[in-house]
mmCIF file of C-alpha atoms and ligand atoms in Angstrom:
data_model
loop_
_atom_site.group_PDB
_atom_site.id
_atom_site.type_symbol
_atom_site.label_atom_id
_atom_site.label_comp_id
_atom_site.label_asym_id
_atom_site.label_seq_id
_atom_site.Cartn_x
_atom_site.Cartn_y
_atom_site.Cartn_z
ATOM 1 C CA MET A 1 34.492 30.393 -0.915
ATOM 2 C CA THR A 2 35.425 34.052 -0.650
ATOM 3 C CA PHE A 3 38.473 36.257 -0.878
ATOM 4 C CA VAL A 4 39.621 38.089 2.245
ATOM 5 C CA VAL A 5 41.490 41.346 2.869
ATOM 6 C CA THR A 6 44.220 40.901 5.482
ATOM 7 C CA ASP A 7 46.611 42.852 7.688
ATOM 8 C CA ASN A 8 48.794 44.602 5.115
ATOM 9 C CA CYS A 9 45.888 46.669 3.771
ATOM 10 C CA ILE A 10 45.593 48.472 7.113
ATOM 11 C CA LEU A 11 46.920 52.047 6.867
ATOM 12 C CA CYS A 12 47.729 51.566 3.136
ATOM 13 C CA LYS A 13 44.340 51.158 1.490
ATOM 14 C CA TYR A 14 45.525 51.525 -2.103
ATOM 15 C CA THR A 15 42.031 50.672 -3.417
ATOM 16 C CA ASP A 16 43.223 49.236 -6.768
ATOM 17 C CA CYS A 17 41.165 46.176 -5.883
ATOM 18 C CA VAL A 18 37.762 47.856 -6.009
ATOM 19 C CA GLU A 19 38.075 48.805 -9.683
ATOM 20 C CA VAL A 20 38.243 45.199 -10.867
ATOM 21 C CA CYS A 21 35.558 43.588 -8.702
ATOM 22 C CA PRO A 22 32.648 42.603 -10.974
ATOM 23 C CA VAL A 23 30.163 42.507 -8.117
ATOM 24 C CA ASP A 24 31.315 45.610 -6.174
ATOM 25 C CA CYS A 25 31.693 43.782 -2.896
ATOM 26 C CA PHE A 26 34.382 45.911 -1.229
ATOM 27 C CA TYR A 27 33.519 47.995 1.826
ATOM 28 C CA GLU A 28 35.570 50.834 3.274
ATOM 29 C CA GLY A 29 36.468 51.749 6.833
ATOM 30 C CA PRO A 30 38.706 54.553 8.137
ATOM 31 C CA ASN A 31 41.978 52.733 7.389
ATOM 32 C CA PHE A 32 41.081 49.313 5.934
ATOM 33 C CA LEU A 33 38.944 47.664 3.278
ATOM 34 C CA VAL A 34 36.998 44.418 3.562
ATOM 35 C CA ILE A 35 35.190 42.017 1.228
ATOM 36 C CA ASN A 36 31.609 40.909 1.874
ATOM 37 C CA PRO A 37 31.837 37.090 1.770
ATOM 38 C CA ASP A 38 28.179 36.712 0.821
ATOM 39 C CA GLU A 39 28.648 38.857 -2.294
ATOM 40 C CA CYS A 40 32.130 37.730 -3.433
ATOM 41 C CA ILE A 41 31.879 35.358 -6.404
ATOM 42 C CA ASP A 42 35.389 33.985 -5.960
ATOM 43 C CA CYS A 43 36.619 35.288 -9.317
ATOM 44 C CA ALA A 44 40.172 36.044 -8.037
ATOM 45 C CA LEU A 45 40.481 39.213 -10.138
ATOM 46 C CA CYS A 46 41.299 41.423 -7.143
ATOM 47 C CA GLU A 47 44.124 39.336 -5.698
ATOM 48 C CA PRO A 48 46.869 40.287 -8.209
ATOM 49 C CA GLU A 49 45.739 43.935 -8.285
ATOM 50 C CA CYS A 50 46.618 44.621 -4.641
ATOM 51 C CA PRO A 51 50.022 46.391 -4.444
ATOM 52 C CA ALA A 52 50.222 45.366 -0.790
ATOM 53 C CA ASN A 53 49.547 41.662 -1.451
ATOM 54 C CA ALA A 54 46.853 41.834 1.194
ATOM 55 C CA ILE A 55 44.142 39.805 -0.555
ATOM 56 C CA PHE A 56 43.964 36.022 -0.215
ATOM 57 C CA SER A 57 41.540 33.258 -0.962
ATOM 58 C CA GLU A 58 39.843 32.075 2.204
ATOM 59 C CA ASP A 59 41.710 28.772 2.061
ATOM 60 C CA GLU A 60 45.117 30.395 1.535
ATOM 61 C CA ILE A 61 45.159 32.902 4.398
ATOM 62 C CA PRO A 62 48.688 33.230 5.838
ATOM 63 C CA ALA A 63 49.159 31.612 9.237
ATOM 64 C CA GLY A 64 48.205 33.925 12.055
ATOM 65 C CA GLN A 65 45.787 35.984 9.954
ATOM 66 C CA GLU A 66 42.778 33.686 10.185
ATOM 67 C CA GLU A 67 40.873 36.237 12.272
ATOM 68 C CA PHE A 68 40.536 38.405 9.157
ATOM 69 C CA ILE A 69 37.956 35.987 7.771
ATOM 70 C CA LYS A 70 35.545 36.968 10.549
ATOM 71 C CA LEU A 71 36.590 40.620 10.431
ATOM 72 C CA ASN A 72 35.756 40.890 6.711
ATOM 73 C CA GLU A 73 32.381 39.302 7.335
ATOM 74 C CA GLU A 74 31.601 41.485 10.346
ATOM 75 C CA LEU A 75 32.847 44.874 9.125
ATOM 76 C CA SER A 76 31.325 44.559 5.651
ATOM 77 C CA GLN A 77 27.896 44.634 7.314
ATOM 78 C CA SER A 78 28.341 48.176 8.608
ATOM 79 C CA TRP A 79 30.929 49.875 6.383
ATOM 80 C CA ALA A 80 30.119 51.772 3.166
ATOM 81 C CA ASN A 81 30.434 50.203 -0.260
ATOM 82 C CA ILE A 82 33.408 51.466 -2.339
ATOM 83 C CA THR A 83 33.524 50.998 -6.119
ATOM 84 C CA GLU A 84 36.020 53.586 -7.343
ATOM 85 C CA LYS A 85 39.729 53.953 -6.714
ATOM 86 C CA LYS A 86 40.852 56.849 -4.541
ATOM 87 C CA ASP A 87 44.210 58.061 -3.192
ATOM 88 C CA ALA A 88 46.050 55.679 -0.893
ATOM 89 C CA MET A 89 46.533 56.737 2.713
ATOM 90 C CA ILE A 90 49.135 59.448 3.331
ATOM 91 C CA ASP A 91 51.779 57.250 4.990
ATOM 92 C CA HIS A 92 51.112 54.118 2.889
ATOM 93 C CA LYS A 93 54.770 53.711 1.912
ATOM 94 C CA LYS A 94 55.858 53.761 5.540
ATOM 95 C CA TRP A 95 53.265 51.183 6.585
ATOM 96 C CA ASP A 96 53.408 48.792 3.627
ATOM 97 C CA GLY A 97 54.958 45.560 4.901
ATOM 98 C CA VAL A 98 54.838 46.381 8.613
ATOM 99 C CA ALA A 99 53.595 43.291 10.459
ATOM 100 C CA GLY A 100 50.758 43.198 12.958
ATOM 101 C CA LYS A 101 48.898 46.347 11.921
ATOM 102 C CA ILE A 102 45.629 44.940 13.238
ATOM 103 C CA GLN A 103 46.342 46.849 16.460
ATOM 104 C CA TYR A 104 45.792 50.077 14.478
ATOM 105 C CA LEU A 105 42.546 48.980 12.821
ATOM 106 C CA GLU A 106 39.883 51.671 13.174
ATOM 107 C CA ARG A 107 36.249 50.678 13.005
HETATM 108 S S1 SF4 B 201 44.390 47.067 -3.187
HETATM 109 FE FE1 SF4 B 201 45.079 45.956 -1.377
HETATM 110 S S2 SF4 B 201 45.858 47.511 0.035
HETATM 111 FE FE2 SF4 B 201 44.574 48.468 -1.518
HETATM 112 S S3 SF4 B 201 42.571 48.620 -0.604
HETATM 113 FE FE3 SF4 B 201 42.624 46.794 -1.852
HETATM 114 S S4 SF4 B 201 43.213 45.217 -0.383
HETATM 115 FE FE4 SF4 B 201 43.722 47.129 0.557
HETATM 116 S S1 SF4 B 202 37.366 37.612 -5.736
HETATM 117 FE FE1 SF4 B 202 36.237 38.711 -7.347
HETATM 118 S S2 SF4 B 202 34.224 38.990 -6.498
HETATM 119 FE FE2 SF4 B 202 35.548 38.487 -4.797
HETATM 120 S S3 SF4 B 202 36.211 40.453 -3.997
HETATM 121 FE FE3 SF4 B 202 37.753 39.801 -5.473
HETATM 122 S S4 SF4 B 202 37.152 40.744 -7.387
HETATM 123 FE FE4 SF4 B 202 35.381 40.818 -6.030
#
């Protein structure tokens, strides 16, 4: 079992989640974060920390967002590890809650 970062993180990237992860398994892309499923220990600490409610347990992914399971796995292989909180993206307030942001995902 792993936790998964989903659509609402895209273009927000608050990064509160990385501070609480005991195994430092978050990885950062240009406008999104992902969790490495092989490193996640399923502790659930990150889920309530996300201001965008973008983190879900693998078995509780909202309908229509299942593709994020594979995306987290794939992108965590090539993106850089992030362990400290940084500023959210400039327009995070505007984008928080907008549906279907996967079309803006930068790799
Ligand atoms: S706290 Fe939520 S929105 Fe922020 S980087 Fe983590 S998953 Fe993305
Ligand atoms: S569930 Fe725990 S181990 Fe997995 S990403 Fe969240 S904080 Fe890290």
